[in-house]
Structures are given as structure tokens and as C-alpha cells.
């Protein structure tokens, strides 16, 4: 199994194999997902106080907030290592 790591901003890295979705934070359903993860203590805020621009949903149920645009992150997923 080849592990690919993706930079999600400010030196934070996640395993690309564990990511289910990268979505924008604007819609009401995504805001509910973020709030539910916060209530379950499974929310990771990797924005360093910046505006959240992407919500990363992991296969473990964790939700990660990032200050990097989803488009930028998708390019990082498709880059060859």
C-alpha cells in the first residue's frame, strides 16, 4: 500500500488514502456536518485562525477544516509523487 500525503496548508498533512471528500464550507448541510463533528469531538481545525475555505471529510469520521481552497487541494491530489 503506497501512502500519499497531501499538504492542507501551514505544514499540516493528511493521508490522501483516508480522504473521502473535500468540499466548500458554505452550504447548510456541510455546516451541519462540521457542527456534528464538533459535538462528537472529531473536528480538527487546521486553519491557524484564517478563514475556512475547505472541509475535508475523512473515512474515520473526522472532519478537518483547512484554509486552502478545494480546487488547490484537488490539484495536489492529482499531482504525481
Coordinates of C-alpha atoms in Angstrom, one line a residue:
X1 CA 0.0 0.0 0.0
X2 CA 1.5 3.3 -1.1
X3 CA 0.9 6.1 1.3
X4 CA 0.4 9.6 -0.3
X5 CA 0.5 12.6 1.9
X6 CA -1.3 15.9 1.0
X7 CA -0.4 19.3 2.3
X8 CA -3.6 21.0 3.6
X9 CA -1.9 24.3 4.5
X10 CA 0.5 25.7 7.1
X11 CA 2.6 22.5 7.1
X12 CA -0.4 20.3 8.0
X13 CA -0.5 17.0 6.1
X14 CA -3.2 14.3 5.7
X15 CA -3.1 10.9 4.2
X16 CA -4.7 11.0 0.7
X17 CA -5.9 7.4 1.0
X18 CA -8.1 8.3 4.0
X19 CA -9.9 11.3 2.5
X20 CA -13.5 10.7 1.4
X21 CA -14.4 14.3 0.3
X22 CA -13.1 17.8 0.0
X23 CA -15.9 20.3 -0.1
X24 CA -16.6 24.0 0.4
X25 CA -17.9 25.2 3.8
X26 CA -20.7 27.4 2.5
X27 CA -23.7 25.1 2.3
X28 CA -26.1 24.4 5.2
X29 CA -25.5 20.6 5.1
X30 CA -21.8 21.0 5.3
X31 CA -22.2 23.4 8.2
X32 CA -24.3 20.7 10.0
X33 CA -21.5 18.1 9.3
X34 CA -19.0 20.5 10.9
X35 CA -21.2 21.1 13.9
X36 CA -21.9 17.4 14.3
X37 CA -18.1 16.6 14.2
X38 CA -17.5 19.4 16.8
X39 CA -20.2 17.9 19.1
X40 CA -18.5 14.4 18.7
X41 CA -15.1 15.9 19.4
X42 CA -13.9 14.8 15.9
X43 CA -13.3 18.2 14.4
X44 CA -9.7 19.3 13.6
X45 CA -9.2 23.0 12.9
X46 CA -6.1 23.4 10.7
X47 CA -6.9 26.9 9.6
X48 CA -4.5 28.7 12.1
X49 CA -7.1 31.4 12.6
X50 CA -7.6 32.0 8.9
X51 CA -10.9 31.8 7.1
X52 CA -12.0 28.2 6.4
X53 CA -12.2 27.5 2.7
X54 CA -12.3 23.7 2.6
X55 CA -13.8 21.0 4.7
X56 CA -12.1 17.6 4.5
X57 CA -14.1 14.5 5.5
X58 CA -12.1 11.5 6.5
X59 CA -13.1 7.8 6.4
X60 CA -12.6 7.7 10.2
X61 CA -15.4 10.3 10.7
X62 CA -13.0 13.1 11.5
X63 CA -13.7 16.4 9.8
X64 CA -10.8 18.8 9.1
X65 CA -11.1 22.5 8.4
X66 CA -8.5 24.0 6.0
X67 CA -7.7 27.5 4.8
X68 CA -6.7 26.1 1.4
X69 CA -9.2 26.2 -1.5
X70 CA -10.8 22.9 -2.5
X71 CA -9.5 23.5 -6.1
X72 CA -6.0 23.9 -4.9
X73 CA -6.3 20.8 -2.8
X74 CA -7.7 18.7 -5.7
X75 CA -4.6 19.7 -7.8
X76 CA -2.4 18.4 -5.0
X77 CA -4.3 15.1 -5.0
X78 CA -3.8 14.6 -8.8
X79 CA -0.1 15.5 -8.8
X80 CA 2.3 12.6 -9.3
X81 CA 4.6 12.0 -6.4

